[in-house]
Amino acid sequence: MRVAPAGSAAVVLAALALIPSAGLSQDPTRFDRARAAAIAATDERDRARHAASAAGEFLRLPPRSTARRERLGPGLQMLLLADKVDTAAELVATLDVTAPQPADVVAAAMQTHARRGRLALFLRWHDRGLELEYDATVARALRQTETLLMPLADNALRRGETVSGVRTFERLAALEPPAGWRLSNLALTYRCVGRLEAAEGGYRRALELTPGDNQIHNDYGLLLRATGRVDAARTAFQRSYALDTATPGGRAGQGPGITNLIYEHALLRPDATPPSPDPLPLGSAALVVRPSAKMLSRLVLDLALDRLPTRR
């Protein structure tokens, strides 16, 4: 992997100039020791305490010094670990994403923008990291911020910002080793933006990786039903329901499959002969497992009422 130069000196110095000059320290080893203690700490409170000390020592290094410039990436790391996200964001905002930057600076910039909820800027630094061939660094930053990125991407899709939303889920799904649930998330994303063939391909690959995942079978069934393949959808929902008990401690009806089986029969085929097995008693039993499941409860009630003999 190629390592980029230390970065554009003018840009980095501009970033460092954000910090006031009062109380500056000329001893960079104070930062190094505090950072090492933060990394080595096993207790969360100790880690936070050492990170705060390291962040303070970093900010006290002279703004235009080589010591500060060489420690920009680790310094940003400590600022984030000490929850000084705004200060880290001020420094990152002055950096030129198009200039060669060290791998740790790219990673810190990605993490900073993820924590600030700035998805487009996160993706810009992500792509720049790939251009600089920091593949391992970029992948690690993706994993570290994944729980932040998924709701950001979901919200972007809801706002109609499909490019950034889709790109985020694509990058998460590309992480190695491949994971069925990430591919399923991407398939759902493709379905939401109307890329149905890509969605089906994503679900099929996800099921190849994790054939025992009841949620993926259910979601694949929703795609099949939405594209008019009702019989295939029912098969997927039945498989999803059967897999509820595939894991130790699993209980029939705890997953989403039974809800869609009842929906398919009660609303899409109300006049059809009940399939085998009949979803109504299965749904009633599922309510014992999930008594607060509102949709399931309503569907079970509707189907039961539909089957009452007509009074004369």
Coordinates of C-alpha atoms in Angstrom, one line a residue:
M1 CA 0.0 0.0 0.0
R2 CA 1.4 3.4 -1.0
V3 CA 1.8 5.9 1.8
A4 CA 1.0 9.5 0.9
P5 CA 3.3 12.4 1.8
A6 CA 2.7 14.1 5.1
G7 CA 0.4 16.6 3.5
S8 CA 0.2 20.1 2.3
A9 CA 2.2 22.2 4.8
A10 CA 0.2 25.4 4.1
V11 CA -3.1 23.7 4.6
V12 CA -2.0 21.9 7.8
L13 CA -0.5 25.1 9.2
A14 CA -3.8 26.9 8.6
A15 CA -5.5 24.2 10.6
L16 CA -3.1 24.5 13.4
A17 CA -3.4 28.2 13.6
L18 CA -7.0 27.8 14.9
I19 CA -5.6 27.1 18.3
P20 CA -4.7 30.0 20.6
S21 CA -1.0 30.4 21.5
A22 CA -1.5 30.9 25.2
G23 CA 0.1 28.3 27.4
L24 CA 1.9 26.4 24.6
S25 CA 4.2 23.5 25.4
Q26 CA 7.4 22.8 23.7
D27 CA 7.5 19.1 24.8
P28 CA 5.6 16.9 22.3
T29 CA 6.5 13.8 24.4
R30 CA 3.8 14.9 26.9
F31 CA 1.2 14.3 24.2
D32 CA 2.9 11.0 23.1
R33 CA 2.8 9.7 26.7
A34 CA -0.8 10.7 27.3
R35 CA -1.9 9.2 24.0
A36 CA -0.1 6.0 24.7
A37 CA -1.8 5.8 28.1
A38 CA -5.2 6.4 26.4
I39 CA -4.6 3.6 23.9
A40 CA -3.4 1.2 26.6
A41 CA -6.3 1.9 29.0
T42 CA -8.8 -0.9 29.5
D43 CA -11.2 1.0 31.7
E44 CA -13.4 3.4 29.8
R45 CA -13.1 6.2 32.4
D46 CA -9.3 5.9 32.4
R47 CA -9.3 6.0 28.6
A48 CA -11.4 9.1 28.5
R49 CA -9.3 10.8 31.2
H50 CA -6.0 10.1 29.3
A51 CA -7.6 11.1 26.0
A52 CA -8.6 14.4 27.4
S53 CA -5.1 14.9 28.7
A54 CA -3.6 14.0 25.3
A55 CA -6.0 16.3 23.5
G56 CA -5.0 19.2 25.8
E57 CA -1.3 18.5 25.2
F58 CA -1.9 18.4 21.5
L59 CA -3.6 21.8 21.5
R60 CA -0.8 23.2 23.5
L61 CA 1.8 22.4 20.9
P62 CA 2.9 25.5 19.0
P63 CA 0.6 25.9 16.0
R64 CA 3.3 26.1 13.3
S65 CA 5.6 23.5 14.8
T66 CA 6.8 20.3 13.1
A67 CA 5.8 18.5 16.3
R68 CA 2.1 19.6 15.9
R69 CA 2.1 19.0 12.2
E70 CA 3.4 15.5 12.5
R71 CA 0.9 14.6 15.2
L72 CA -2.2 16.0 13.4
G73 CA -3.7 12.5 12.8
P74 CA -3.1 11.2 16.4
G75 CA -4.2 14.6 17.8
L76 CA -7.5 14.4 16.0
Q77 CA -7.9 10.9 17.2
M78 CA -7.5 12.0 20.8
L79 CA -9.8 14.9 20.3
L80 CA -12.5 12.5 19.1
L81 CA -11.8 10.1 21.9
A82 CA -12.2 12.9 24.4
D83 CA -15.5 13.9 22.7
K84 CA -14.1 17.2 21.5
V85 CA -15.8 16.7 18.2
D86 CA -16.4 20.4 17.5
T87 CA -12.7 21.2 17.9
A88 CA -11.8 18.3 15.6
A89 CA -14.3 19.5 13.1
E90 CA -12.8 23.0 13.1
L91 CA -9.4 21.5 12.3
V92 CA -10.7 19.1 9.6
A93 CA -12.6 21.9 7.9
T94 CA -9.4 23.7 7.1
L95 CA -7.8 20.7 5.4
D96 CA -7.7 20.3 1.6
V97 CA -9.3 17.0 0.8
T98 CA -7.8 17.1 -2.7
A99 CA -4.2 17.3 -1.3
P100 CA -2.3 14.2 -0.2
Q101 CA -3.0 13.5 3.5
P102 CA -1.6 10.9 5.8
A103 CA -3.8 7.8 6.3
D104 CA -4.6 8.6 10.0
V105 CA -5.7 12.1 9.0
V106 CA -8.1 10.7 6.4
A107 CA -9.5 8.3 9.0
A108 CA -10.0 11.0 11.6
A109 CA -11.7 13.2 9.0
M110 CA -14.1 10.4 8.1
Q111 CA -14.9 9.8 11.8
T112 CA -15.3 13.5 12.5
H113 CA -17.8 14.0 9.7
A114 CA -19.7 10.8 10.7
R115 CA -20.1 12.0 14.2
R116 CA -21.2 15.5 13.0
G117 CA -23.8 13.9 10.7
R118 CA -22.2 15.2 7.5
L119 CA -22.7 12.3 5.2
A120 CA -21.6 14.0 2.0
L121 CA -18.3 15.1 3.5
F122 CA -17.7 11.7 5.0
L123 CA -18.1 10.1 1.5
R124 CA -15.8 12.7 0.0
W125 CA -13.0 11.8 2.5
H126 CA -13.8 8.1 2.1
D127 CA -13.3 8.3 -1.7
R128 CA -10.2 10.4 -1.3
G129 CA -8.8 7.6 1.0
L130 CA -9.4 5.1 -1.7
E131 CA -7.7 7.3 -4.2
L132 CA -4.7 7.4 -1.9
E133 CA -4.8 3.6 -1.7
Y134 CA -5.6 3.6 2.1
D135 CA -8.0 0.7 1.6
A136 CA -7.4 -0.9 5.0
T137 CA -7.7 2.5 6.8
V138 CA -10.9 3.4 5.0
A139 CA -12.4 0.0 5.7
R140 CA -11.6 0.3 9.4
A141 CA -13.1 3.8 9.6
L142 CA -16.2 2.5 7.9
R143 CA -16.6 -0.2 10.5
Q144 CA -16.0 2.1 13.4
T145 CA -18.7 4.6 12.2
E146 CA -21.2 2.1 10.7
T147 CA -23.8 2.5 13.4
L148 CA -23.7 6.3 12.7
L149 CA -23.7 6.0 8.9
M150 CA -26.7 3.7 8.6
P151 CA -29.3 6.1 10.0
L152 CA -27.6 9.0 8.2
A153 CA -27.9 7.1 4.9
D154 CA -31.5 6.1 5.7
N155 CA -32.4 9.7 6.4
A156 CA -30.7 10.8 3.2
L157 CA -32.9 8.4 1.2
R158 CA -36.0 9.6 2.9
R159 CA -35.1 13.2 1.9
G160 CA -34.6 12.2 -1.7
E161 CA -30.8 12.4 -1.5
T162 CA -30.5 9.0 -3.2
V163 CA -26.9 9.3 -4.4
S164 CA -25.4 9.7 -1.0
G165 CA -27.8 7.2 0.6
V166 CA -27.1 4.5 -2.0
R167 CA -23.4 5.1 -2.0
T168 CA -23.1 4.7 1.7
F169 CA -24.9 1.3 1.8
E170 CA -22.9 0.2 -1.2
R171 CA -19.6 1.0 0.6
L172 CA -20.8 -0.8 3.7
A173 CA -21.8 -3.9 1.7
A174 CA -18.4 -3.9 0.1
L175 CA -16.6 -4.5 3.4
E176 CA -14.7 -7.8 3.7
P177 CA -15.6 -10.4 4.5
P178 CA -19.0 -10.0 3.0
A179 CA -22.0 -10.1 5.4
G180 CA -25.5 -11.2 4.5
W181 CA -27.2 -8.5 6.6
R182 CA -25.1 -5.7 4.9
L183 CA -26.1 -7.1 1.5
S184 CA -29.7 -7.3 2.6
N185 CA -29.6 -3.6 3.7
L186 CA -28.2 -2.7 0.2
A187 CA -30.9 -4.8 -1.5
L188 CA -33.5 -2.9 0.5
T189 CA -31.9 0.3 -0.6
Y190 CA -32.0 -0.7 -4.2
R191 CA -35.6 -1.6 -3.9
C192 CA -36.5 1.8 -2.3
V193 CA -34.9 3.6 -5.3
G194 CA -36.6 1.3 -7.9
R195 CA -33.5 -0.8 -8.9
L196 CA -35.5 -4.0 -8.6
E197 CA -33.1 -6.3 -10.5
A198 CA -30.2 -5.1 -8.4
A199 CA -32.3 -5.6 -5.2
E200 CA -33.1 -9.2 -6.2
G201 CA -29.5 -9.9 -6.9
G202 CA -28.5 -8.5 -3.5
Y203 CA -31.1 -10.6 -1.7
R204 CA -30.0 -13.8 -3.5
R205 CA -26.4 -13.2 -2.6
A206 CA -27.3 -12.4 1.0
L207 CA -29.2 -15.7 1.2
E208 CA -26.3 -17.6 -0.3
L209 CA -24.1 -16.2 2.6
T210 CA -26.7 -16.6 5.4
P211 CA -29.4 -19.1 4.3
G212 CA -30.6 -19.4 7.9
D213 CA -31.5 -15.7 8.4
N214 CA -35.3 -15.4 8.9
Q215 CA -35.2 -11.6 8.4
I216 CA -33.6 -11.8 5.0
H217 CA -36.0 -14.4 3.8
N218 CA -38.9 -12.2 4.9
D219 CA -37.4 -9.1 3.2
Y220 CA -36.9 -11.1 0.0
G221 CA -40.5 -12.2 0.2
L222 CA -41.6 -8.5 0.4
L223 CA -39.7 -7.8 -2.9
L224 CA -41.2 -10.9 -4.5
R225 CA -44.7 -9.8 -3.5
A226 CA -44.1 -6.2 -4.7
T227 CA -43.1 -7.5 -8.1
G228 CA -46.2 -9.7 -8.4
R229 CA -44.7 -13.1 -7.5
V230 CA -47.2 -13.9 -4.8
D231 CA -46.6 -17.7 -4.7
A232 CA -42.9 -17.3 -4.4
A233 CA -43.4 -14.6 -1.8
R234 CA -45.5 -17.0 0.3
T235 CA -42.7 -19.6 0.1
A236 CA -40.2 -17.0 1.3
F237 CA -42.5 -16.0 4.2
Q238 CA -43.0 -19.6 5.2
R239 CA -39.3 -20.2 5.2
S240 CA -38.8 -17.1 7.3
Y241 CA -41.4 -18.4 9.8
A242 CA -39.8 -21.8 9.9
L243 CA -36.4 -20.3 10.7
D244 CA -37.7 -18.5 13.8
T245 CA -36.8 -21.6 15.8
A246 CA -33.5 -22.3 14.0
T247 CA -31.4 -20.6 16.6
P248 CA -31.1 -21.7 20.3
G249 CA -33.9 -20.3 22.3
G250 CA -35.9 -19.2 19.2
R251 CA -39.6 -19.3 19.3
A252 CA -42.1 -19.7 16.5
G253 CA -43.6 -16.4 15.6
Q254 CA -40.9 -14.2 17.0
G255 CA -39.9 -13.1 13.5
P256 CA -41.7 -11.1 10.8
G257 CA -42.6 -14.0 8.6
I258 CA -45.9 -14.9 10.2
T259 CA -47.2 -11.3 9.9
N260 CA -46.7 -11.3 6.2
L261 CA -48.2 -14.8 5.8
I262 CA -51.4 -13.6 7.4
Y263 CA -51.3 -10.3 5.4
E264 CA -50.9 -12.3 2.2
H265 CA -53.9 -14.5 3.0
A266 CA -56.2 -12.0 4.7
L267 CA -55.8 -9.0 2.5
L268 CA -54.5 -10.3 -0.8
R269 CA -56.4 -13.5 -1.1
P270 CA -59.4 -13.2 1.2
D271 CA -61.6 -15.6 -0.7
A272 CA -58.9 -18.3 -1.2
T273 CA -58.9 -21.6 0.7
P274 CA -56.5 -21.3 3.7
P275 CA -53.1 -22.6 2.8
S276 CA -51.5 -25.4 4.7
P277 CA -50.5 -24.8 7.3
D278 CA -53.3 -22.4 8.1
P279 CA -51.7 -19.0 9.2
L280 CA -54.5 -18.1 11.6
P281 CA -53.7 -20.4 14.5
L282 CA -50.0 -19.8 13.8
G283 CA -50.6 -16.1 14.1
S284 CA -52.7 -16.5 17.3
A285 CA -49.8 -18.5 18.8
A286 CA -47.3 -15.8 17.7
L287 CA -49.2 -13.2 19.7
V288 CA -48.4 -15.1 22.8
V289 CA -44.7 -14.5 21.9
R290 CA -45.2 -10.9 20.8
P291 CA -48.3 -9.6 22.5
S292 CA -47.5 -6.0 21.7
A293 CA -47.2 -6.6 17.9
K294 CA -49.9 -4.2 16.7
M295 CA -49.9 -5.2 13.0
L296 CA -49.9 -8.9 13.8
S297 CA -52.7 -8.4 16.3
R298 CA -54.9 -6.5 13.8
L299 CA -54.4 -8.9 11.0
V300 CA -55.2 -11.9 13.2
L301 CA -58.3 -10.2 14.4
D302 CA -59.4 -9.2 10.8
L303 CA -58.8 -12.7 9.5
A304 CA -60.7 -14.3 12.4
L305 CA -63.7 -11.9 11.9
D306 CA -63.7 -12.6 8.2
R307 CA -64.1 -16.3 8.9
L308 CA -67.1 -15.9 11.2
P309 CA -70.3 -17.3 9.7
T310 CA -72.6 -14.7 8.3
R311 CA -75.5 -14.1 10.5
R312 CA -79.0 -14.2 9.1

